[in-house]
Short mmCIF file of C-alpha atoms in Angstrom, two decimals:
data_model
loop_
_atom_site.label_atom_id
_atom_site.label_comp_id
_atom_site.label_asym_id
_atom_site.label_seq_id
_atom_site.Cartn_x
_atom_site.Cartn_y
_atom_site.Cartn_z
CA MET V 1 -34.58 3.98 89.26
CA THR V 2 -32.36 7.12 88.07
CA SER V 3 -34.11 10.24 87.85
CA GLU V 4 -33.20 10.09 84.27
CA ASN V 5 -35.41 7.40 83.90
CA GLN V 6 -38.07 8.80 86.27
CA THR V 7 -38.19 12.25 83.59
CA ALA V 8 -38.16 9.54 80.29
CA LEU V 9 -40.53 7.68 81.04
CA GLY V 10 -42.77 10.18 81.04
CA GLY V 11 -41.15 11.27 77.61
CA ARG V 12 -42.12 10.65 73.98
CA LEU V 13 -40.47 7.25 72.67
CA VAL V 14 -39.72 6.75 69.22
CA VAL V 15 -39.54 3.16 67.38
CA VAL V 16 -38.35 3.20 63.86
CA GLY V 17 -39.57 0.12 62.71
CA GLY V 18 -42.21 -1.81 62.10
CA GLY V 19 -40.98 -5.61 61.66
CA THR V 20 -40.71 -8.12 65.36
CA ALA V 21 -38.77 -6.49 66.99
CA GLY V 22 -40.29 -2.49 66.59
CA ALA V 23 -43.96 -3.71 67.35
CA GLU V 24 -42.79 -6.11 70.47
CA VAL V 25 -40.58 -2.83 72.52
CA ALA V 26 -43.32 -0.48 72.05
CA PHE V 27 -45.41 -2.69 74.08
CA ALA V 28 -43.11 -4.75 76.09
CA SER V 29 -41.56 -0.95 77.01
CA ARG V 30 -45.72 0.03 78.11
CA SER V 31 -46.22 -3.54 79.56
CA ALA V 32 -43.24 -2.81 81.57
CA GLY V 33 -43.77 1.05 82.72
CA TRP V 34 -43.55 3.32 79.89
CA THR V 35 -45.90 5.87 80.50
CA GLY V 36 -45.88 8.21 78.49
CA GLU V 37 -46.38 8.65 74.15
CA ILE V 38 -44.91 5.52 72.32
CA ILE V 39 -44.75 6.02 68.75
CA VAL V 40 -44.32 3.05 66.09
CA LEU V 41 -43.43 4.28 62.37
CA SER V 42 -43.04 1.11 59.96
CA ASP V 43 -42.68 2.65 56.44
CA GLU V 44 -45.35 -0.86 54.70
CA ALA V 45 -48.86 -0.23 55.21
CA TYR V 46 -49.79 -2.87 57.25
CA ALA V 47 -49.64 -2.86 61.02
CA PRO V 48 -46.58 -4.91 62.29
CA TYR V 49 -47.39 -8.73 61.33
CA HIS V 50 -45.87 -11.92 61.95
CA ARG V 51 -42.67 -13.06 58.78
CA PRO V 52 -41.88 -16.19 58.61
CA PRO V 53 -45.16 -17.66 57.48
CA LEU V 54 -44.26 -15.24 53.65
CA SER V 55 -42.20 -18.27 52.73
CA LYS V 56 -43.96 -21.02 53.92
CA ASP V 57 -47.99 -20.75 54.65
CA LEU V 58 -48.86 -17.74 52.90
CA LEU V 59 -46.87 -18.38 49.47
CA LYS V 60 -48.77 -21.64 49.74
CA MET V 61 -52.58 -20.87 49.82
CA ASP V 62 -54.39 -22.01 47.02
CA ALA V 63 -56.53 -18.87 47.99
CA VAL V 64 -56.55 -15.03 47.54
CA PHE V 65 -54.17 -13.36 49.44
CA ALA V 66 -55.59 -12.95 52.93
CA ASP V 67 -54.34 -10.34 55.44
CA PRO V 68 -51.25 -10.41 57.16
CA ASP V 69 -51.63 -11.92 60.42
CA PRO V 70 -50.81 -9.64 63.46
CA LEU V 71 -48.15 -9.37 65.53
CA LYS V 72 -51.29 -7.78 68.24
CA GLY V 73 -54.12 -7.45 66.95
CA ALA V 74 -55.82 -4.00 65.71
CA PRO V 75 -57.70 -2.97 68.91
CA LEU V 76 -54.74 -3.53 71.67
CA TYR V 77 -52.93 -0.83 69.88
CA ALA V 78 -55.28 1.38 71.87
CA LYS V 79 -56.00 0.21 74.25
CA LYS V 80 -52.31 -0.02 75.06
CA ASN V 81 -52.11 3.72 74.20
CA ILE V 82 -49.52 3.12 71.32
CA GLU V 83 -49.83 5.04 68.37
CA LEU V 84 -48.46 2.85 65.27
CA ARG V 85 -48.12 5.24 61.77
CA LEU V 86 -47.91 3.48 58.69
CA ASP V 87 -46.38 4.63 55.52
CA SER V 88 -43.80 6.80 57.50
CA ARG V 89 -39.93 6.60 55.87
CA VAL V 90 -37.22 8.56 58.11
CA ASP V 91 -35.46 10.23 56.01
CA GLY V 92 -32.37 10.89 58.67
CA ILE V 93 -32.38 12.02 62.45
CA ASP V 94 -30.36 14.68 64.24
CA ALA V 95 -28.99 13.08 67.07
CA THR V 96 -27.81 16.27 69.32
CA ALA V 97 -31.73 18.50 68.70
CA ARG V 98 -33.14 14.83 69.51
CA THR V 99 -36.05 14.87 65.88
CA LEU V 100 -35.27 12.85 63.08
CA SER V 101 -37.27 13.62 59.69
CA MET V 102 -40.13 11.38 58.44
CA ASN V 103 -41.28 11.80 54.25
CA ALA V 104 -39.56 14.08 53.46
CA ASN V 105 -40.65 17.11 55.09
CA HIS V 106 -42.48 16.22 59.15
CA SER V 107 -40.45 16.17 62.17
CA LEU V 108 -41.21 13.93 65.29
CA SER V 109 -38.91 15.29 68.68
CA TYR V 110 -37.93 12.44 70.95
CA ASP V 111 -37.25 11.97 74.12
CA ARG V 112 -35.76 7.90 73.18
CA LEU V 113 -34.65 6.87 69.97
CA VAL V 114 -35.22 2.71 68.85
CA LEU V 115 -34.04 2.00 65.86
CA ALA V 116 -35.61 -1.51 65.24
CA VAL V 117 -34.89 -0.74 61.14
CA GLY V 118 -34.09 -4.24 60.52
CA GLY V 119 -32.70 -5.38 56.23
CA ARG V 120 -33.37 -5.78 52.85
CA ALA V 121 -32.68 -7.89 50.56
CA ARG V 122 -28.89 -8.06 49.05
CA GLN V 123 -29.14 -7.33 45.38
CA LEU V 124 -27.10 -9.75 43.11
CA PRO V 125 -24.83 -7.43 41.33
CA LEU V 126 -26.52 -8.41 37.74
CA ILE V 127 -29.93 -7.24 38.26
CA ALA V 128 -28.23 -4.14 40.95
CA GLN V 129 -26.70 -2.42 37.83
CA LEU V 130 -29.88 -2.14 35.37
CA GLU V 131 -31.78 0.92 35.00
CA THR V 132 -35.30 -0.58 35.99
CA ARG V 133 -35.48 -3.53 38.05
CA PRO V 134 -37.28 -6.26 36.07
CA THR V 135 -41.39 -7.16 37.48
CA ASN V 136 -40.04 -11.14 37.66
CA VAL V 137 -37.15 -10.57 39.72
CA HIS V 138 -38.59 -11.51 43.02
CA GLU V 139 -37.30 -11.04 46.50
CA LEU V 140 -39.27 -12.09 50.09
CA ARG V 141 -38.74 -9.81 53.30
CA THR V 142 -42.16 -8.02 52.69
CA LEU V 143 -46.04 -8.85 52.39
CA ASP V 144 -45.68 -6.80 49.18
CA ASP V 145 -43.27 -8.48 47.81
CA CYS V 146 -44.79 -12.00 48.85
CA ALA V 147 -48.15 -11.06 47.36
CA ARG V 148 -46.23 -10.05 44.21
CA LEU V 149 -44.09 -13.69 43.54
CA ARG V 150 -48.03 -15.51 44.98
CA SER V 151 -49.58 -14.20 42.36
CA CYS V 152 -47.27 -15.83 39.37
CA PHE V 153 -47.28 -19.32 40.43
CA GLN V 154 -49.49 -20.59 37.49
CA THR V 155 -48.32 -23.72 36.47
CA GLY V 156 -46.30 -24.77 34.75
CA ARG V 157 -44.29 -21.70 34.69
CA VAL V 158 -40.32 -21.60 35.48
CA LEU V 159 -39.08 -20.23 38.37
CA MET V 160 -36.02 -20.13 39.33
CA ILE V 161 -34.23 -19.26 42.40
CA VAL V 162 -31.43 -18.22 43.78
CA GLY V 163 -29.73 -19.54 47.07
CA ALA V 164 -30.15 -22.28 48.95
CA GLY V 165 -30.43 -21.14 52.29
CA TYR V 166 -33.34 -20.56 54.62
CA ILE V 167 -35.79 -18.72 51.82
CA GLY V 168 -35.11 -20.51 49.14
CA LEU V 169 -35.50 -24.00 50.19
CA GLU V 170 -38.52 -22.51 52.13
CA VAL V 171 -39.70 -20.81 49.06
CA ALA V 172 -38.75 -23.79 46.01
CA ALA V 173 -40.94 -26.36 48.97
CA ALA V 174 -43.84 -23.68 48.41
CA ALA V 175 -44.00 -23.44 44.38
CA VAL V 176 -42.99 -26.87 43.69
CA LYS V 177 -46.14 -27.43 45.32
CA ALA V 178 -47.77 -25.35 43.42
CA GLY V 179 -47.11 -26.53 40.27
CA GLN V 180 -44.13 -24.52 39.62
CA ARG V 181 -40.46 -26.44 37.62
CA VAL V 182 -38.21 -24.38 40.21
CA ILE V 183 -34.64 -24.68 39.45
CA LEU V 184 -32.41 -23.45 42.36
CA LEU V 185 -29.08 -22.67 42.62
CA GLU V 186 -26.05 -21.97 44.84
CA ALA V 187 -22.96 -20.90 45.25
CA ALA V 188 -21.75 -23.26 47.39
CA PRO V 189 -20.53 -26.63 46.98
CA ARG V 190 -24.59 -27.89 49.14
CA VAL V 191 -27.38 -26.17 49.97
CA LEU V 192 -27.45 -24.50 53.58
CA ALA V 193 -23.58 -24.79 53.61
CA ARG V 194 -23.28 -21.51 55.28
CA VAL V 195 -24.54 -22.68 57.95
CA THR V 196 -24.87 -26.33 58.50
CA ALA V 197 -23.61 -30.12 58.76
CA PRO V 198 -23.32 -32.08 55.56
CA VAL V 199 -25.82 -34.37 56.90
CA VAL V 200 -28.45 -31.56 57.78
CA SER V 201 -27.48 -30.27 54.08
CA GLN V 202 -27.77 -33.74 52.42
CA PHE V 203 -30.90 -34.86 53.88
CA PHE V 204 -33.13 -31.00 52.32
CA GLU V 205 -30.89 -31.67 49.31
CA ARG V 206 -32.88 -35.10 49.05
CA GLU V 207 -36.03 -34.14 50.40
CA HIS V 208 -36.24 -31.44 47.53
CA ALA V 209 -35.30 -33.32 44.72
CA LYS V 210 -37.74 -35.99 45.77
CA ARG V 211 -40.18 -33.73 44.93
CA GLY V 212 -38.71 -32.20 41.34
CA VAL V 213 -36.63 -29.41 42.66
CA GLU V 214 -33.70 -29.66 40.35
CA ILE V 215 -30.50 -27.91 42.86
CA LEU V 216 -27.88 -26.81 41.14
CA THR V 217 -24.77 -26.68 43.70
CA SER V 218 -21.20 -25.10 43.09
CA THR V 219 -23.89 -22.86 39.99
CA THR V 220 -23.57 -19.24 39.53
CA ILE V 221 -25.55 -16.79 37.07
CA ASP V 222 -23.22 -15.76 34.45
CA ASN V 223 -25.26 -14.11 32.03
CA LEU V 224 -28.89 -12.78 32.54
CA SER V 225 -31.25 -12.27 28.84
CA PHE V 226 -33.25 -9.35 28.75
CA GLY V 227 -37.47 -9.89 26.63
CA ALA V 228 -38.11 -6.40 25.36
CA ASP V 229 -40.91 -5.67 28.02
CA GLY V 230 -37.52 -5.92 30.01
CA ARG V 231 -38.30 -9.57 31.93
CA VAL V 232 -35.82 -11.71 32.55
CA ASP V 233 -36.03 -14.51 30.11
CA ARG V 234 -33.54 -16.54 29.89
CA VAL V 235 -30.11 -17.57 32.31
CA ALA V 236 -26.92 -18.47 31.41
CA THR V 237 -25.39 -20.42 34.30
CA SER V 238 -21.16 -21.21 34.89
CA ASP V 239 -22.32 -25.26 34.41
CA GLY V 240 -22.26 -23.50 30.83
CA ALA V 241 -26.40 -23.93 30.80
CA GLU V 242 -29.41 -22.31 29.81
CA TYR V 243 -32.68 -21.72 31.23
CA GLN V 244 -36.18 -19.62 30.11
CA VAL V 245 -37.76 -18.35 33.64
CA ASP V 246 -40.87 -16.87 34.71
CA ASN V 247 -39.29 -15.42 37.34
CA LEU V 248 -36.50 -15.10 39.63
CA VAL V 249 -35.97 -15.44 43.52
CA VAL V 250 -33.18 -14.08 44.76
CA GLY V 251 -32.23 -15.22 48.51
CA VAL V 252 -28.98 -14.42 49.04
CA GLY V 253 -29.28 -13.03 52.62
CA LEU V 254 -29.23 -9.73 54.17
CA GLU V 255 -27.94 -6.36 53.89
CA PRO V 256 -28.73 -4.20 57.54
CA ASN V 257 -30.68 -0.93 56.92
CA ILE V 258 -28.10 0.58 58.90
CA GLU V 259 -27.45 4.67 57.01
CA LEU V 260 -29.55 5.82 59.51
CA ALA V 261 -28.08 4.78 61.97
CA ASN V 262 -24.16 5.84 60.83
CA ASP V 263 -25.45 9.38 58.98
CA ALA V 264 -26.55 9.91 62.74
CA GLY V 265 -23.36 9.00 63.57
CA LEU V 266 -23.65 6.43 65.52
CA GLU V 267 -20.93 3.49 65.63
CA ILE V 268 -21.12 1.39 62.69
CA GLY V 269 -20.16 -2.59 62.55
CA ASN V 270 -21.41 -5.15 60.61
CA GLY V 271 -24.46 -4.05 62.02
CA ILE V 272 -25.94 -1.24 63.98
CA VAL V 273 -23.22 -0.87 67.18
CA VAL V 274 -24.94 -2.07 71.13
CA ASP V 275 -23.86 -3.28 74.45
CA ASP V 276 -25.72 -5.35 77.00
CA SER V 277 -28.74 -2.99 76.95
CA MET V 278 -28.87 -2.45 73.34
CA ARG V 279 -28.25 1.07 73.70
CA THR V 280 -26.22 3.01 71.18
CA SER V 281 -22.73 4.77 71.15
CA ASP V 282 -25.60 8.12 71.75
CA PRO V 283 -27.44 6.41 75.25
CA ASN V 284 -30.55 8.49 73.69
CA ILE V 285 -30.47 6.39 71.12
CA LEU V 286 -31.31 2.22 71.07
CA ALA V 287 -30.77 -0.35 68.51
CA LEU V 288 -32.48 -4.00 67.96
CA GLY V 289 -33.33 -7.43 65.86
CA ASP V 290 -31.75 -7.79 62.66
CA CYS V 291 -30.24 -4.53 62.32
CA VAL V 292 -27.50 -5.07 65.45
CA ASP V 293 -24.41 -6.50 66.01
CA PHE V 294 -23.70 -7.48 69.84
CA HIS V 295 -22.16 -8.82 71.94
CA SER V 296 -22.78 -12.66 73.49
CA GLY V 297 -21.64 -13.35 75.81
CA PHE V 298 -22.26 -17.50 74.64
CA TYR V 299 -20.07 -17.22 71.98
CA ASP V 300 -17.73 -14.11 73.82
CA ARG V 301 -17.88 -12.21 70.55
CA ARG V 302 -19.68 -10.05 68.20
CA VAL V 303 -22.59 -11.18 66.36
CA ARG V 304 -25.89 -10.00 64.04
CA ILE V 305 -28.76 -12.03 63.77
CA GLU V 306 -31.80 -12.97 61.69
CA SER V 307 -35.24 -14.07 63.38
CA VAL V 308 -37.10 -13.71 65.58
CA ALA V 309 -36.74 -15.18 69.00
CA ASN V 310 -33.85 -12.74 68.94
CA ALA V 311 -35.51 -9.70 68.21
CA VAL V 312 -38.25 -10.86 70.79
CA GLU V 313 -35.22 -10.79 72.79
CA HIS V 314 -33.25 -7.87 72.07
CA ALA V 315 -36.81 -6.08 72.26
CA ARG V 316 -37.48 -7.25 75.94
CA ARG V 317 -34.29 -6.76 76.77
CA ALA V 318 -34.61 -1.80 75.18
CA ALA V 319 -37.69 -2.50 77.24
CA ILE V 320 -36.16 -3.02 80.54
CA THR V 321 -32.98 -0.58 79.80
CA LEU V 322 -35.72 2.25 79.06
CA THR V 323 -38.05 1.90 82.09
CA GLY V 324 -34.85 0.46 84.70
CA GLY V 325 -35.03 -3.28 85.85
CA ASP V 326 -33.48 -5.65 85.69
CA PRO V 327 -33.21 -8.03 82.42
CA LYS V 328 -33.56 -12.07 81.84
CA PRO V 329 -30.14 -13.81 81.46
CA TRP V 330 -29.24 -14.41 77.20
CA GLN V 331 -30.91 -16.66 76.17
CA VAL V 332 -28.97 -18.88 73.59
CA PRO V 333 -30.18 -18.45 69.98
CA TRP V 334 -32.78 -20.73 67.91
CA PHE V 335 -34.50 -20.63 64.82
CA TRP V 336 -36.90 -22.28 62.87
CA SER V 337 -37.35 -23.56 59.24
CA ASN V 338 -40.75 -25.57 57.71
CA GLN V 339 -40.39 -27.30 54.45
CA TYR V 340 -43.10 -30.04 53.03
CA GLU V 341 -43.51 -31.60 56.54
CA HIS V 342 -40.47 -31.57 57.39
CA SER V 343 -39.61 -28.88 61.03
CA LEU V 344 -35.79 -28.13 61.25
CA LYS V 345 -34.91 -26.08 64.47
CA ILE V 346 -31.17 -24.79 65.32
CA VAL V 347 -30.64 -23.34 68.57
CA GLY V 348 -27.33 -21.97 69.06
CA LEU V 349 -24.39 -20.51 66.33
CA SER V 350 -21.98 -23.54 64.95
CA THR V 351 -20.24 -21.34 63.48
CA GLY V 352 -16.37 -22.42 63.84
CA TYR V 353 -17.49 -26.50 65.03
CA ASP V 354 -14.58 -29.35 64.84
CA GLU V 355 -17.23 -31.92 65.51
CA THR V 356 -20.68 -32.65 64.67
CA ARG V 357 -22.42 -35.97 67.12
CA VAL V 358 -25.51 -37.63 65.26
CA ILE V 359 -27.62 -38.59 66.93
CA ASP V 360 -31.11 -40.93 67.20
CA ASP V 361 -30.98 -41.45 62.61
CA SER V 362 -32.50 -44.53 63.42
CA ALA V 363 -35.52 -44.22 60.97
CA GLY V 364 -33.33 -40.91 59.18
CA THR V 365 -36.72 -38.98 59.08
CA SER V 366 -36.17 -37.77 62.24
CA PHE V 367 -32.43 -36.71 64.09
CA ALA V 368 -30.73 -34.58 65.13
CA VAL V 369 -26.46 -33.17 64.65
CA GLU V 370 -24.62 -31.82 67.57
CA TYR V 371 -22.04 -28.92 66.78
CA LEU V 372 -18.97 -29.25 69.58
CA ARG V 373 -16.29 -27.11 69.85
CA ASP V 374 -13.14 -28.37 72.43
CA GLY V 375 -15.56 -30.78 73.43
CA ARG V 376 -18.43 -28.05 74.53
CA LEU V 377 -21.55 -28.32 72.76
CA ILE V 378 -22.19 -25.36 70.89
CA ALA V 379 -25.21 -25.89 68.25
CA VAL V 380 -27.76 -28.19 67.72
CA ASP V 381 -30.19 -28.96 64.62
CA ALA V 382 -33.03 -31.05 65.08
CA ILE V 383 -35.27 -32.45 62.59
CA ASN V 384 -38.23 -33.44 62.80
CA HIS V 385 -36.93 -34.44 66.48
CA ALA V 386 -38.20 -31.38 68.98
CA ALA V 387 -36.80 -33.32 71.74
CA ALA V 388 -33.68 -33.05 70.91
CA PHE V 389 -33.43 -29.37 70.53
CA GLN V 390 -35.33 -28.63 74.18
CA SER V 391 -32.60 -30.43 75.55
CA GLY V 392 -29.27 -28.70 73.49
CA LYS V 393 -31.15 -25.38 74.27
CA ARG V 394 -30.61 -26.55 78.22
CA ARG V 395 -27.08 -27.74 77.61
CA ILE V 396 -25.83 -25.29 76.15
CA VAL V 397 -26.53 -22.92 78.94
CA GLU V 398 -25.06 -25.13 80.77
CA THR V 399 -22.02 -26.59 78.99
CA ILE V 400 -20.87 -22.59 78.08
CA HIS V 401 -21.42 -21.00 80.96
CA ALA V 402 -19.66 -24.56 83.00
CA MET A 283 -69.35 -17.65 68.97
CA PRO A 284 -67.67 -20.58 71.06
CA THR A 285 -65.61 -18.84 73.88
CA VAL A 286 -62.51 -19.64 76.40
CA THR A 287 -62.38 -18.29 80.01
CA TYR A 288 -58.47 -17.93 80.00
CA ILE A 289 -58.11 -17.78 84.06
CA CYS A 290 -54.61 -15.57 84.02
CA PRO A 291 -51.99 -15.57 85.97
CA ASP A 292 -53.12 -12.60 87.98
CA GLY A 293 -55.74 -14.26 89.14
CA GLU A 294 -58.19 -12.47 86.89
CA LEU A 295 -60.85 -14.07 84.32
CA GLU A 296 -60.74 -13.16 80.61
CA GLU A 297 -63.96 -14.75 78.36
CA VAL A 298 -62.84 -14.01 74.60
CA GLU A 299 -64.65 -15.34 71.77
CA VAL A 300 -62.76 -17.77 69.94
CA PRO A 301 -64.15 -18.15 66.72
CA VAL A 302 -63.98 -21.42 65.28
CA GLY A 303 -61.12 -23.19 63.16
CA THR A 304 -58.81 -20.27 65.42
CA SER A 305 -56.49 -21.69 68.17
CA ILE A 306 -56.51 -20.74 71.74
CA MET A 307 -53.41 -18.61 71.21
CA LYS A 308 -54.38 -16.37 68.02
CA ALA A 309 -57.13 -15.99 70.06
CA ALA A 310 -55.56 -14.84 73.91
CA VAL A 311 -53.65 -12.58 71.66
CA SER A 312 -55.99 -10.71 69.19
CA HIS A 313 -57.07 -9.67 72.58
CA GLY A 314 -54.45 -9.04 74.10
CA ILE A 315 -53.69 -11.26 76.88
CA GLU A 316 -50.13 -10.27 77.82
CA SER A 317 -49.70 -13.87 79.58
CA ILE A 318 -50.04 -15.70 76.25
CA VAL A 319 -46.57 -14.99 74.97
CA GLY A 320 -47.12 -17.10 71.34
CA ASP A 321 -43.42 -15.66 69.95
CA CYS A 322 -43.66 -18.05 66.96
CA GLY A 323 -46.99 -17.58 65.54
CA GLY A 324 -48.23 -20.95 66.24
CA SER A 325 -45.78 -23.41 64.80
CA ALA A 326 -45.35 -24.89 67.71
CA SER A 327 -41.42 -24.25 68.02
CA CYS A 328 -41.29 -21.70 70.81
CA ALA A 329 -43.18 -23.00 73.78
CA THR A 330 -44.50 -19.18 74.83
CA CYS A 331 -48.54 -20.92 74.04
CA HIS A 332 -48.47 -22.37 77.54
CA VAL A 333 -51.33 -22.99 78.60
CA TYR A 334 -53.18 -25.27 81.78
CA VAL A 335 -56.66 -27.24 80.18
CA GLU A 336 -59.49 -26.56 83.25
CA SER A 337 -62.09 -28.20 81.46
CA HIS A 338 -62.54 -30.51 78.26
CA LEU A 339 -60.17 -32.58 78.53
CA GLU A 340 -60.90 -35.39 77.63
CA LYS A 341 -61.71 -33.39 74.32
CA LEU A 342 -59.11 -32.06 72.91
CA PRO A 343 -56.71 -33.98 70.22
CA PRO A 344 -54.42 -35.74 71.78
CA LYS A 345 -50.76 -33.68 72.05
CA SER A 346 -47.97 -35.02 69.32
CA SER A 347 -45.27 -35.49 69.99
CA ASN A 348 -43.58 -32.38 68.67
CA GLU A 349 -46.06 -30.55 71.10
CA ASP A 350 -44.97 -32.85 73.75
CA GLU A 351 -41.74 -32.66 73.45
CA MET A 352 -41.12 -28.63 72.69
CA LEU A 353 -42.80 -28.46 76.58
CA GLY A 354 -40.36 -30.51 78.11
CA ASP A 355 -38.83 -27.62 78.65
CA ALA A 356 -41.04 -24.67 78.66
CA ALA A 357 -41.12 -21.92 81.30
CA SER A 358 -43.16 -23.40 84.13
CA GLU A 359 -43.64 -26.65 85.53
CA VAL A 360 -45.41 -28.92 83.14
CA LEU A 361 -48.04 -31.01 83.96
CA PRO A 362 -50.53 -33.76 83.01
CA ASN A 363 -53.48 -30.93 81.71
CA SER A 364 -50.81 -28.51 79.87
CA ARG A 365 -51.51 -27.95 75.75
CA LEU A 366 -49.46 -25.70 73.41
CA GLY A 367 -52.83 -22.71 73.11
CA CYS A 368 -51.38 -22.66 69.11
CA GLN A 369 -52.41 -26.26 69.32
CA LEU A 370 -55.85 -26.31 70.41
CA VAL A 371 -58.31 -25.10 67.83
CA MET A 372 -61.67 -24.39 68.76
CA ARG A 373 -64.50 -26.58 66.76
CA ASP A 374 -68.03 -26.77 68.38
CA ASP A 375 -67.93 -28.76 70.50
CA LEU A 376 -64.98 -27.18 72.80
CA ALA A 377 -67.21 -23.94 73.93
CA SER A 378 -66.91 -22.46 77.20
CA LEU A 379 -63.96 -24.36 77.49
CA VAL A 380 -61.72 -22.81 80.75
CA VAL A 381 -57.60 -23.03 80.77
CA ARG A 382 -55.53 -21.59 83.17
CA VAL A 383 -52.68 -19.48 81.59
CA ALA A 384 -48.55 -21.28 82.32
CA PRO A 385 -47.59 -18.37 84.60
CA GLU A 386 -43.61 -17.70 83.19
CA GLN A 387 -44.36 -18.69 79.29
CA TRP A 388 -40.24 -17.60 78.42
#
């Protein structure tokens, strides 16, 4: 361990962001030997919680809105001497003075800073240009977003979802179960077009259609009309149709929160640029999770990955960087989604594949798609088929390192 | 309230009260038993809550094929009494359950 590290271990570690990456890096750093102060700043009102249920189980519940599912039990923060400051919005970083400003007037110094700032939902230009955001237009990033959307669910209401990625599909599954009429709009010719092969898209299109979700692919919004209360009441689509809607969900991707890092002079690419140790261009500042642009050793290109697995892996790697020691080898990225009774597990990044193989398609409800590039396995989508996911994980490591 | 005893990889015993209906993964994470990780939050997607069940094995619900397959690539050796803690939900007849936490979870 270097003497610089020894000094730092007793210093003040400040984490900006109360998502999975932020909570995990705080606890992992304590476990790895950081003895000084650890302060986690979150701009939300709740202790860090699991986000995947927001678009799945939490939307489905019939009961009154429950407490969030905490990532770490409340007594653990005291036990591990981690200070959690909620409702704390960081406005700026002075990297030279090693201070940040918070809630417009507070200043906080740090020895090491970790940016776990995640991202925000991408806006539709038609909505972004409005002076006031209509109250029936929703996105799904936080517990508050989830609570607002759920409170609008009533049998017979019309919910239009823009974007048929994972969030859009998961919301569609929950909403149609809750008795909504669900219209799902997708600009691409099929659902999950960016991330999956046609056979997987077809499977999910069929499952959603079976339950009554109306899927409109190659379709975008042409125009919105508003009621006297400013709410969207009609949507004209590019296929010439017009829909009366009660609520609109926009699930068209995530924009990484790079502004703080950019203003602090850190290098920015497709996110905050970090090295293999999760250090930004300022050695005292690390960044991790959904907001960072890093080099994937598996795929030998720079990537930005939005997933829980990626967030916890970055956090554990950053904790090792902060305290000294050797990190574990990189994992192959992995993801999961649940819709209805179906479990989709994905391992690897399929971008750039030139061949697919469908395996075990006996019943059509439990199968996997293997993605290859130059004859090498780069990703697997496993539908109700955990064994294919697990063996895929192993084989991707072997083939890419071969 | 029923209890679960976790035998941690360092040999320490932790006895935790687990409400009926709560998974033993969730109870462990809430109580700071760090040797159980539970990255995916309980959807049987990550296999980071691997335990060896040391009592009541015959009373447990059978493994789903998903759980079985996820265990197939757990970081520690898989034994006949291996289970994912997120899939073991406390019931009255499981009181005083004893589990040994797998030494490596990820």
